XYZ file of C-alpha atoms in Angstrom:
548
model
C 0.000 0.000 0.000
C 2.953 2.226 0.897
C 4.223 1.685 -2.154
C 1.166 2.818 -4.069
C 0.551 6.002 -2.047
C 4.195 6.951 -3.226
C 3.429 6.391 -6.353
C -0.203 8.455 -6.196
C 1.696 11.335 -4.711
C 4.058 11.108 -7.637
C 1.395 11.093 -10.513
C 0.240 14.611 -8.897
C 3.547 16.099 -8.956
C 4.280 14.906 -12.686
C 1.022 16.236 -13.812
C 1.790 19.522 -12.304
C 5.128 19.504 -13.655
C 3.901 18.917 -16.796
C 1.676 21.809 -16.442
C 4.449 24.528 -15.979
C 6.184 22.658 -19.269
C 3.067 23.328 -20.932
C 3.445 27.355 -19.767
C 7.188 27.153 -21.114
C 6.407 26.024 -24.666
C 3.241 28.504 -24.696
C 5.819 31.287 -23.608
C 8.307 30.633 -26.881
C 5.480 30.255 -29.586
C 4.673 33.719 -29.607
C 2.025 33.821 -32.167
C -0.345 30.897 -30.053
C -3.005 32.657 -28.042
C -3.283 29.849 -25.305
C -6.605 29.241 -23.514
C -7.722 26.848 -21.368
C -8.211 23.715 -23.928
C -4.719 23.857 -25.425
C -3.187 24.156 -21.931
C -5.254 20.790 -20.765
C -4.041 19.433 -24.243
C -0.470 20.390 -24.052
C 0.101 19.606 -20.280
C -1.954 16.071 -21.330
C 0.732 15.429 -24.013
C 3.263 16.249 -22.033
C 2.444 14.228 -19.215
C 2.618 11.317 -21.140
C 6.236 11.513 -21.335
C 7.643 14.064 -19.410
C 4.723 13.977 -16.767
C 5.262 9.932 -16.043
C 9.536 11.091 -16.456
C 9.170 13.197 -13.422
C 6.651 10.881 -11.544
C 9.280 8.393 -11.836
C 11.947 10.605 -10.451
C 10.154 11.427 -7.689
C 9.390 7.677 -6.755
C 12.485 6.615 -6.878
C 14.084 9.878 -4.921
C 11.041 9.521 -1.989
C 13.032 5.708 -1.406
C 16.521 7.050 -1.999
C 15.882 9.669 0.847
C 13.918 7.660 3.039
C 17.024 4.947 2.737
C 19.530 7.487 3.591
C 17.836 8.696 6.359
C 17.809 5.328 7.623
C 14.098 4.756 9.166
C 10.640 4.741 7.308
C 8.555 7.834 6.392
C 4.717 7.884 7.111
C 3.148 8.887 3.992
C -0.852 9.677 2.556
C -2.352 9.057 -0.397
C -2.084 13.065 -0.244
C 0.714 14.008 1.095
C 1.197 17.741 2.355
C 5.428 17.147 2.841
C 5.472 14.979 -0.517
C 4.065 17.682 -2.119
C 5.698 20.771 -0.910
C 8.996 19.500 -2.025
C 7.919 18.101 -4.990
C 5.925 21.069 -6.472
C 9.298 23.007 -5.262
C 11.797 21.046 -7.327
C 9.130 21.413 -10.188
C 9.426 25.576 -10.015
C 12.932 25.206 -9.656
C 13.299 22.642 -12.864
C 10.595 25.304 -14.537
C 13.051 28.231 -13.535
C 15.923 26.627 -14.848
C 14.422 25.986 -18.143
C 12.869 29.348 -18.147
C 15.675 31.381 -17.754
C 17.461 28.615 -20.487
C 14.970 29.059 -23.248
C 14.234 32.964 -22.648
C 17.882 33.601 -22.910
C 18.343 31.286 -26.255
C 14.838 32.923 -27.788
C 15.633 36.047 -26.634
C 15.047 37.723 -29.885
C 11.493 36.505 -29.799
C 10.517 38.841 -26.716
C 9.712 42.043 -27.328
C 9.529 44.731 -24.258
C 6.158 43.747 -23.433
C 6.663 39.993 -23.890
C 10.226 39.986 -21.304
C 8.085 41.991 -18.687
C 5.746 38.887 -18.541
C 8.594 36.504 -18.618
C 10.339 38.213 -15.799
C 7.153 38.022 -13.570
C 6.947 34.515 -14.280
C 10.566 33.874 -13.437
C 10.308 36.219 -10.372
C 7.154 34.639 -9.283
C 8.495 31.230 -10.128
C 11.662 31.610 -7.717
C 9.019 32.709 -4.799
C 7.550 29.711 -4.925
C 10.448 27.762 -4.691
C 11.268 29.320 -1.113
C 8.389 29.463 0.257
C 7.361 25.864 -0.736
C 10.442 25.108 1.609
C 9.784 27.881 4.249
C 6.299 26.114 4.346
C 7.760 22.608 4.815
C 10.143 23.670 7.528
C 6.641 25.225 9.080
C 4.802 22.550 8.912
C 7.180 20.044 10.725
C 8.172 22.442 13.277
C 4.878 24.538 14.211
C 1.416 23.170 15.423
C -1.418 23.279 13.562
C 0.426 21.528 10.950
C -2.112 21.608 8.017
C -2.606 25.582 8.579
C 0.425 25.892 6.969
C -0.618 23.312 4.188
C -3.309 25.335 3.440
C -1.324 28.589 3.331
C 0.856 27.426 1.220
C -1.446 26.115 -1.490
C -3.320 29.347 -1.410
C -0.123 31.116 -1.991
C 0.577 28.531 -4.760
C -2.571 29.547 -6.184
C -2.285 32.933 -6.738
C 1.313 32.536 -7.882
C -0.382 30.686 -10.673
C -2.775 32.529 -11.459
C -0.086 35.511 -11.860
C 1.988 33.386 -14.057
C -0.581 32.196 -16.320
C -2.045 35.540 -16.448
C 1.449 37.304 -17.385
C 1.708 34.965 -20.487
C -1.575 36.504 -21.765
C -0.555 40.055 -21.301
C 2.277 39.107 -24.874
C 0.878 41.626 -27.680
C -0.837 40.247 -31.198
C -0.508 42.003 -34.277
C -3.503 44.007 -35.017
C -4.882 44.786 -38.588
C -3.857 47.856 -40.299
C -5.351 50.426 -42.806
C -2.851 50.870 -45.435
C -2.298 54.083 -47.380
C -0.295 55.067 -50.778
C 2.800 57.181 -50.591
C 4.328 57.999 -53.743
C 8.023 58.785 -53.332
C 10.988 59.570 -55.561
C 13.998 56.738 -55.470
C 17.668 57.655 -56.172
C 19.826 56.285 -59.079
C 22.405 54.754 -56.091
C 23.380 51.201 -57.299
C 23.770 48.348 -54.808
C 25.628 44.838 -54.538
C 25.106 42.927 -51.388
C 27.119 39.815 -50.961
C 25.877 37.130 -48.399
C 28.850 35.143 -47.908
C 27.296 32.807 -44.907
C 30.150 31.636 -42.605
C 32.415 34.213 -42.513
C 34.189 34.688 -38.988
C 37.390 36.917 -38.022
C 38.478 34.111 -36.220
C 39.708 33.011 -39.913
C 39.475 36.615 -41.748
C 42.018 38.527 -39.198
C 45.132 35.626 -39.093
C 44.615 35.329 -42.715
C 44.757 39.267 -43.495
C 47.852 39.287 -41.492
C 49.448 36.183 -43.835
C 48.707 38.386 -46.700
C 46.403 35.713 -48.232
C 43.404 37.403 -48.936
C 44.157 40.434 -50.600
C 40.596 41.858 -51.571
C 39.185 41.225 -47.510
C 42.169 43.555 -46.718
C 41.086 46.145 -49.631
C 37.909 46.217 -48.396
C 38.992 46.911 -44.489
C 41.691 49.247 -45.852
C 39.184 51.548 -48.395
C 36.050 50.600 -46.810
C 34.078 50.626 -43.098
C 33.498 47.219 -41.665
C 32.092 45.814 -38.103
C 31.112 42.162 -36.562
C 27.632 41.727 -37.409
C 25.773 40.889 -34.396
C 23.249 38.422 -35.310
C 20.519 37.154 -33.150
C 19.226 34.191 -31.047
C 18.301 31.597 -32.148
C 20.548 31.525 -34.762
C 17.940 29.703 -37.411
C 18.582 30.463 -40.685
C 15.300 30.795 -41.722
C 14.368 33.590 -39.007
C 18.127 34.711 -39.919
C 16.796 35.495 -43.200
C 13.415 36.981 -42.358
C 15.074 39.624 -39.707
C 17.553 40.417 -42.750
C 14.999 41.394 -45.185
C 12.250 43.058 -42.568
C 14.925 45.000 -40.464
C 12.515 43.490 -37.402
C 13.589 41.027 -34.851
C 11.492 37.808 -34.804
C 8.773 39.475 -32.328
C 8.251 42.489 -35.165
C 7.993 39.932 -38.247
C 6.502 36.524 -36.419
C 7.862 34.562 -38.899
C 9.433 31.938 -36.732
C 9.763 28.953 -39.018
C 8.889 27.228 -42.659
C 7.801 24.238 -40.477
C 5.893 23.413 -37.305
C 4.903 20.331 -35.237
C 1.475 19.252 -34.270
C 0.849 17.375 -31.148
C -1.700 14.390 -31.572
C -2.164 16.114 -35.360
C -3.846 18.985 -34.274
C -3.604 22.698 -34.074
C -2.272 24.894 -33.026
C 0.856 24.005 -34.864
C 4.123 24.844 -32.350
C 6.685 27.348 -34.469
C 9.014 26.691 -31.395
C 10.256 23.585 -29.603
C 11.659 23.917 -25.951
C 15.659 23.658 -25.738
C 17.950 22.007 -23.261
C 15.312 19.026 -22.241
C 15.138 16.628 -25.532
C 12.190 18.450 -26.704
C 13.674 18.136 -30.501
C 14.028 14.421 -30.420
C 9.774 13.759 -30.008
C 10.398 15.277 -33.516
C 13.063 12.653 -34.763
C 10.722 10.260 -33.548
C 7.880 11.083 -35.175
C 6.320 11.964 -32.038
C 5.668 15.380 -33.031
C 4.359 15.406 -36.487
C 5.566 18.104 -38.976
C 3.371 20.834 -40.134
C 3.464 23.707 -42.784
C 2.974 26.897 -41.104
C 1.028 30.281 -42.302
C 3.206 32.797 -42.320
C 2.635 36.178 -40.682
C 1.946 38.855 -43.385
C 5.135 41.093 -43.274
C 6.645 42.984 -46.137
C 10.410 42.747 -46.722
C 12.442 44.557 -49.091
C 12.317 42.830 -51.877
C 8.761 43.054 -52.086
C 9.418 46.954 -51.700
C 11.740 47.237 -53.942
C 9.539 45.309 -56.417
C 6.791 48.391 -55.086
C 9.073 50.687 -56.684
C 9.606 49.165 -59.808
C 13.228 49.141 -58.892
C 15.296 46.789 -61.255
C 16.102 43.613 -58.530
C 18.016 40.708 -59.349
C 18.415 37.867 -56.432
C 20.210 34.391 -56.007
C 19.581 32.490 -53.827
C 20.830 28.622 -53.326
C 17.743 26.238 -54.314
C 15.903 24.147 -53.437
C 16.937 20.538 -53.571
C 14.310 19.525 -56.121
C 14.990 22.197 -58.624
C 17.354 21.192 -61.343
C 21.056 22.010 -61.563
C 22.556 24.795 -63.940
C 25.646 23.517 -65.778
C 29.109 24.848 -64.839
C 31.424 26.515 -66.859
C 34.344 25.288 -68.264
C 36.472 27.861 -65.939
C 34.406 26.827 -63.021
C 35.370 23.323 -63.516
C 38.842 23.522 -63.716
C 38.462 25.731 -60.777
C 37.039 23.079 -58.603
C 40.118 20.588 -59.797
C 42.510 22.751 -58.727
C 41.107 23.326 -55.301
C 41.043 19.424 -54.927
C 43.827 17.519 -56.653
C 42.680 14.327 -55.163
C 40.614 11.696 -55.958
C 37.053 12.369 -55.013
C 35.548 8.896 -55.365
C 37.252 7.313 -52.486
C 36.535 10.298 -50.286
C 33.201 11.821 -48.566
C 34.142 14.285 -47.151
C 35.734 16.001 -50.198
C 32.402 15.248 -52.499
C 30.886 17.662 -49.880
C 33.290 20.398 -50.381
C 32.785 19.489 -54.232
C 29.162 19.677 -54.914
C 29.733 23.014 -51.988
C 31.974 24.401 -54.387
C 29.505 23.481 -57.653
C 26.552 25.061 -55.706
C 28.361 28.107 -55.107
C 30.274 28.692 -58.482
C 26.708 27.873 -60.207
C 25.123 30.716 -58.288
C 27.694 32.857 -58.550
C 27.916 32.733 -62.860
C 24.688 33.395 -63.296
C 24.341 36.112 -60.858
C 27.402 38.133 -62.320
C 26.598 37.125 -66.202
C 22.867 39.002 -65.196
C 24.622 41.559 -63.739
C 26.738 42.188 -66.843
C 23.688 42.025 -69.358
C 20.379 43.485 -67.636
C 22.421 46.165 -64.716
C 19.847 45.915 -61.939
C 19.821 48.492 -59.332
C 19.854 46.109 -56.912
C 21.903 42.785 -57.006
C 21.554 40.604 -54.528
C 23.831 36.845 -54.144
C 23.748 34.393 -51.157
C 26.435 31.631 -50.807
C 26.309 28.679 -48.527
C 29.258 26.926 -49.295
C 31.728 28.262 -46.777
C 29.204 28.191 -44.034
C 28.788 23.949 -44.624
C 32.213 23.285 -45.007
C 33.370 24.880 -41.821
C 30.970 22.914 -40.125
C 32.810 19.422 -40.920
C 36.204 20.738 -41.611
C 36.432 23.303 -38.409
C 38.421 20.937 -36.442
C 41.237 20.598 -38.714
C 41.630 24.690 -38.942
C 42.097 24.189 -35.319
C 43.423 21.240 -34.086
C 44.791 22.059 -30.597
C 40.801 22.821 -29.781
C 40.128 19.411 -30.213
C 42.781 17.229 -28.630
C 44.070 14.180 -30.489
C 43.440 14.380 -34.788
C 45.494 12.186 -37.428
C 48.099 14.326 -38.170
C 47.320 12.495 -42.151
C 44.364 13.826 -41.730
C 45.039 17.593 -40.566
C 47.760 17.689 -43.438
C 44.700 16.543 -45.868
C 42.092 19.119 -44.659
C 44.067 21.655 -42.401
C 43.771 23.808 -45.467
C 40.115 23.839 -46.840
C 38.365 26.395 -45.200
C 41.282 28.665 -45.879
C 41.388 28.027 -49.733
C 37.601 28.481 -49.406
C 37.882 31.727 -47.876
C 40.534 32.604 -50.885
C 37.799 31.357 -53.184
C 35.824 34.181 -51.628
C 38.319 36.768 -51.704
C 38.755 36.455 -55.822
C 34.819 36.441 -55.706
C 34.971 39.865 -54.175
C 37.929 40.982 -56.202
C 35.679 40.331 -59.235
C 33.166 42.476 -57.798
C 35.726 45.340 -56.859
C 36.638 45.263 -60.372
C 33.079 45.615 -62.080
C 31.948 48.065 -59.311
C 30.026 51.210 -60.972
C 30.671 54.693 -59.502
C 27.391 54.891 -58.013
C 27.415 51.595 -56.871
C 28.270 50.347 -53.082
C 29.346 46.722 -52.401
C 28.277 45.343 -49.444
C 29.508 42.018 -47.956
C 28.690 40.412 -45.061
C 27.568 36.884 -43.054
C 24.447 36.514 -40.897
C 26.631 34.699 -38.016
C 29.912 33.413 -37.662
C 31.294 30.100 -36.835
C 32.858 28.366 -33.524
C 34.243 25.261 -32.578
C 31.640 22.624 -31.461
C 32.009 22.317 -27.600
C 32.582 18.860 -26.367
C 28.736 18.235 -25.048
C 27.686 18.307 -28.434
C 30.208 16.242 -30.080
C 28.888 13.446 -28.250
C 25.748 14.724 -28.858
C 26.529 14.266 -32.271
C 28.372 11.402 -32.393
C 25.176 10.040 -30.717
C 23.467 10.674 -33.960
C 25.937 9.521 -35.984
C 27.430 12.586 -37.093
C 30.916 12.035 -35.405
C 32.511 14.610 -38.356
C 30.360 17.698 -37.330
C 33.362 20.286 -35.613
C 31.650 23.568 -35.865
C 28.407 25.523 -35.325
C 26.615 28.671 -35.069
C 23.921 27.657 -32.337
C 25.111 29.998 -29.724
C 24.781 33.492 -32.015
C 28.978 34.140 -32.929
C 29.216 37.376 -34.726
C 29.222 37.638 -39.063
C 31.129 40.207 -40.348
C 30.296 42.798 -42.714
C 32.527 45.260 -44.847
C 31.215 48.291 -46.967
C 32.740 49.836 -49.643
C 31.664 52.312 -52.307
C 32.359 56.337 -53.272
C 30.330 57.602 -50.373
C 31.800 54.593 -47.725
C 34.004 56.157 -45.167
C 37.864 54.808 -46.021
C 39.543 52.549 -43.028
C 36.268 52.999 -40.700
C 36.173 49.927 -37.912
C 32.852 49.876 -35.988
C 32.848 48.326 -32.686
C 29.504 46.385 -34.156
C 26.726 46.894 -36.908
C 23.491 44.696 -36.024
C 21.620 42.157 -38.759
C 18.621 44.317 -38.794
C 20.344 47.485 -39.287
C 20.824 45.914 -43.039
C 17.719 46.723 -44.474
C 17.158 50.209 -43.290
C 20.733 51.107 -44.177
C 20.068 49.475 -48.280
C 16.434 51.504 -48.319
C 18.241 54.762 -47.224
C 20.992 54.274 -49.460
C 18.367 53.928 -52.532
C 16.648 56.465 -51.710
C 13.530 54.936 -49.565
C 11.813 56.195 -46.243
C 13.274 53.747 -43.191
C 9.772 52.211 -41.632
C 9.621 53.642 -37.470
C 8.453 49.815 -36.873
C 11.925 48.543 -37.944
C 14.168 47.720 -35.135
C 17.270 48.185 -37.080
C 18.783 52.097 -37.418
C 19.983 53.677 -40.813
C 24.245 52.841 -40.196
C 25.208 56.770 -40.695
C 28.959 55.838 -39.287
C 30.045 54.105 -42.705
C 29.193 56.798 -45.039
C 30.723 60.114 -45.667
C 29.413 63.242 -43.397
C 28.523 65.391 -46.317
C 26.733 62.290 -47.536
C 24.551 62.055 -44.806
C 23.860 65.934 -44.466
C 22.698 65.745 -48.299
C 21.022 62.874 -47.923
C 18.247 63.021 -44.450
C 16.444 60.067 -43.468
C 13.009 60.230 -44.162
C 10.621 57.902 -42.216
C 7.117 56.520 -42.285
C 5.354 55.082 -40.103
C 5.557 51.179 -41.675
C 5.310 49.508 -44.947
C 3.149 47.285 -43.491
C 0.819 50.413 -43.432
C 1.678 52.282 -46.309
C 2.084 50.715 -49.680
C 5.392 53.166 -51.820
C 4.877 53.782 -55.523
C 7.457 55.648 -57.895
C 6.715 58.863 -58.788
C 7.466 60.527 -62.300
C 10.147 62.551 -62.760
């Protein structure tokens, strides 16, 4: 019987547990408005796993303690000391994880939306204490189930405050949208996504003198670390690029969701640093398409203006190949003089390499033949191969390597980045006089810390050495006539991208954009001639080009 009451008390403190885990994944997916029925559902799927996880940990802990203490505890089918510490080390897990996955989605939380969290994390931690002041109370003092009674009232209104702070987070409201007809400049622009690049390769490799056109550029030109944001998805990478808004302006939070039990709402956000990913692997969670927030970006007000826009982007895996040239091929021999067919790793930096040159071709041969105003080119290649070949860059971060090996691949990622540098020489060279070049990376790259190469290796990808999880800096350079000449900023952020390209071209900066016009990198009489004119968003008012 003992062994069932344990066991009862134990159910109740996994369901509540699961409860708060239901609060934690409501608190990331932004764009859910939670109400009662899809917290019962959540904290119900939950409790299946993690719910009957916790129960279990509390079993076996109640026999652990009572075995170390040596002598048999008394214990209900409710128990008022079973559950005091048990709902405490569930706040205290819930805190944990709270302060975890608001730091790691921090981009996700507006003003508004961290007030809320910090109640909840505030109001979390005062439960913790007092759910052990009230134990210590009710072993100590008479009446005994006074204080049993206190403390679940106080547990209820701490609760009810931290349920009720997660619907305080703001949803978009419609908007009336109005015309503006406004008067673009002539101002050229090339922007270069180069994904990958880090000054943990670009400085030592300036100072060996290898990449000549990276120097130019930091020599003639202003340049910064990009800070990017967390998480560090590409896909919300992207969307935060083009907008100018962090994640909580846009809400675009992901191409794909998960459904739980195949029905909606569909979660845009999974919970980190408990497993919550793997339900996914497992087919647990089922993937869903998800309906993207209306937002405009700046292609789509670009295309407004009838501006002349020409963008490449790597595709999709299902869309068919465009042939290399001739040049491009005997490129790609002479940056691997070794036979592919008995080596994996090198067929990725091969078909990296095709991907890239293939982009690239057709985006300069368009350039050459229709001059848009705007040119736009993304390359991957750099950022995959520094993921697998990161280790052998720096081998003293990762203990013991085949010294065969390190004298095979010690010296991709550098002839990559040289295969980057003669991409922006090529650029310099065509570069109009009204034209600004603009290169950059989203994040940067660092070595894969030793948790998750097991984690990894677990998976089976033992030859993973580098990632961009954790939000390490890009870089980005500018250079053009009006770019101030050897200008180092301490740091330009991702969103201040597209306000700085729609002032450049001419184009009111939104006031709903969370990125800021970067004034530092251009010339002062540039920026006196040229005032930033705002409106209020282009989510509100709709530009068209005016005639001249």
């Amino acid at each position: 019987m003992k062994v069932i009451r344990v066991f009862s008390n134990s159910l109740i403190s996994g369901l509540f547990f699961s409860s708060l885990l239901a609060l934690l994944v409501a608190d990331i997916n932004i764009n859910i408005k939670p109400d009662g029925i899809f917290y019962f559902r959540l904290t119900a799927f939950i409790g299946l796993i993690y719910g009957l996880a916790a129960a279990l940990l509390f079993f076996i802990l109640y026999f652990i303690i009572q075995f170390l203490f040596g002598r048999s505890f008394k214990i209900k089918f409710l128990s008022p000391s079973f559950l005091l510490l048990s709902f405490s080390a569930s706040f205290l897990i819930f805190l944990i994880l709270l302060l975890l996955n608001s730091s790691f989605y921090r981009s996700f939380f507006s003003t508004t939306m961290m007030t809320a969290i910090k109640i909840q994390t505030a109001t979390a931690g005062g439960l913790v204490l007092a759910g052990l002041a009230f134990f210590w109370r009710y072993h100590r003092h008479r009446p005994a189930f006074l204080y049993f009674i206190l403390y679940f009232l106080f547990l209820f209104s701490g609760l009810v405050l931290i349920f009720w702070s997660r619907a305080q987070f703001p949803q978009p409201r419609p908007r009336r949208e109005t015309v503006l007809v406004t008067f673009p400049s002539q101002r050229r622009a090339t922007l270069l996504n180069l994904e990958g690049l880090s000054f943990n390769f670009l400085i030592p490799l300036i100072n060996e003198g290898k990449l000549p056109n990276f120097s130019w550029l930091m020599e003639n030109g202003s340049w910064a670390r990009l800070q990017t944001l967390s998480p560090t998805d590409p896909f919300v990478l992207k969307k935060s690029l083009l907008t100018g808004k962090n994640p909580y302006g846009h809400r675009c939070l992901t191409a794909s969701g998960f459904s739980f039990w195949g029905k909606k709402p569909v979660l845009e956000a999974l919970p980190r640093f408990m497993l919550f990913k793997q339900l996914a692997r497992i087919k647990i969670l089922r993937p869903e398409p998800v309906t993207l927030k209306p937002c405009k970006d700046i292609w789509q007000i670009l295309t407004e203006m009838n501006l002349k826009l020409s963008l490449f982007e790597p595709q999709e895996k299902n869309e068919p190949e465009f042939p290399l040239s001739a040049r491009a091929e005997k490129f790609i021999e002479t940056f691997l003089p070794v036979n592919l067919a008995s080596d994996e790793r090198l067929i990725l930096v091969k078909e990296a390499l095709k991907r890239d040159l293939s982009l690239e071709e057709r985006a300069f041969q368009e350039k050459g033949q229709q001059q848009p105003q705007v040119l736009a080119l993304f390359l991957e290649g750099l950022n995959q191969v520094e993921i697998f070949f990161y280790k052998y860059s720096f081998p003293h971060l990762f203990g013991s390597i085949d010294h065969n090996e390190i004298a095979r691949y010690g010296t991709i990622i550098e002839k990559y980045y040289q295969f980057y540098d003669q991409l922006i020489g090529k650029y310099l060279a065509n570069l109009k006089e009204n034209e600004i070049l603009i290169v950059f990376s989203t994040h940067g790259m660092e070595p894969l810390p030793l948790w998750k190469r097991l984690v990894e290796w677990a998976l089976g990808n033992p030859q993973v050495s580098g990632h961009f999880e954790f939000a390490p800096d890009g870089a980005i350079f500018f250079y053009g006539q009006n770019i101030l000449r050897g200008q180092s900023l301490e740091k330009i952020r991702l969103v201040d991208i597209a306000p700085t390209l729609l002032y450049l071209l001419g184009l009111p900066v939104a006031r709903d954009m969370d990125g800021l016009v970067c004034s530092p990198v251009f010339r002062p009489e540039f920026s006196q001639e040229n005032p930033v004119f705002y409106i209020s968003s282009y989510d509100e008012v709709t530009l068209r080009p005016g005639a001249r």
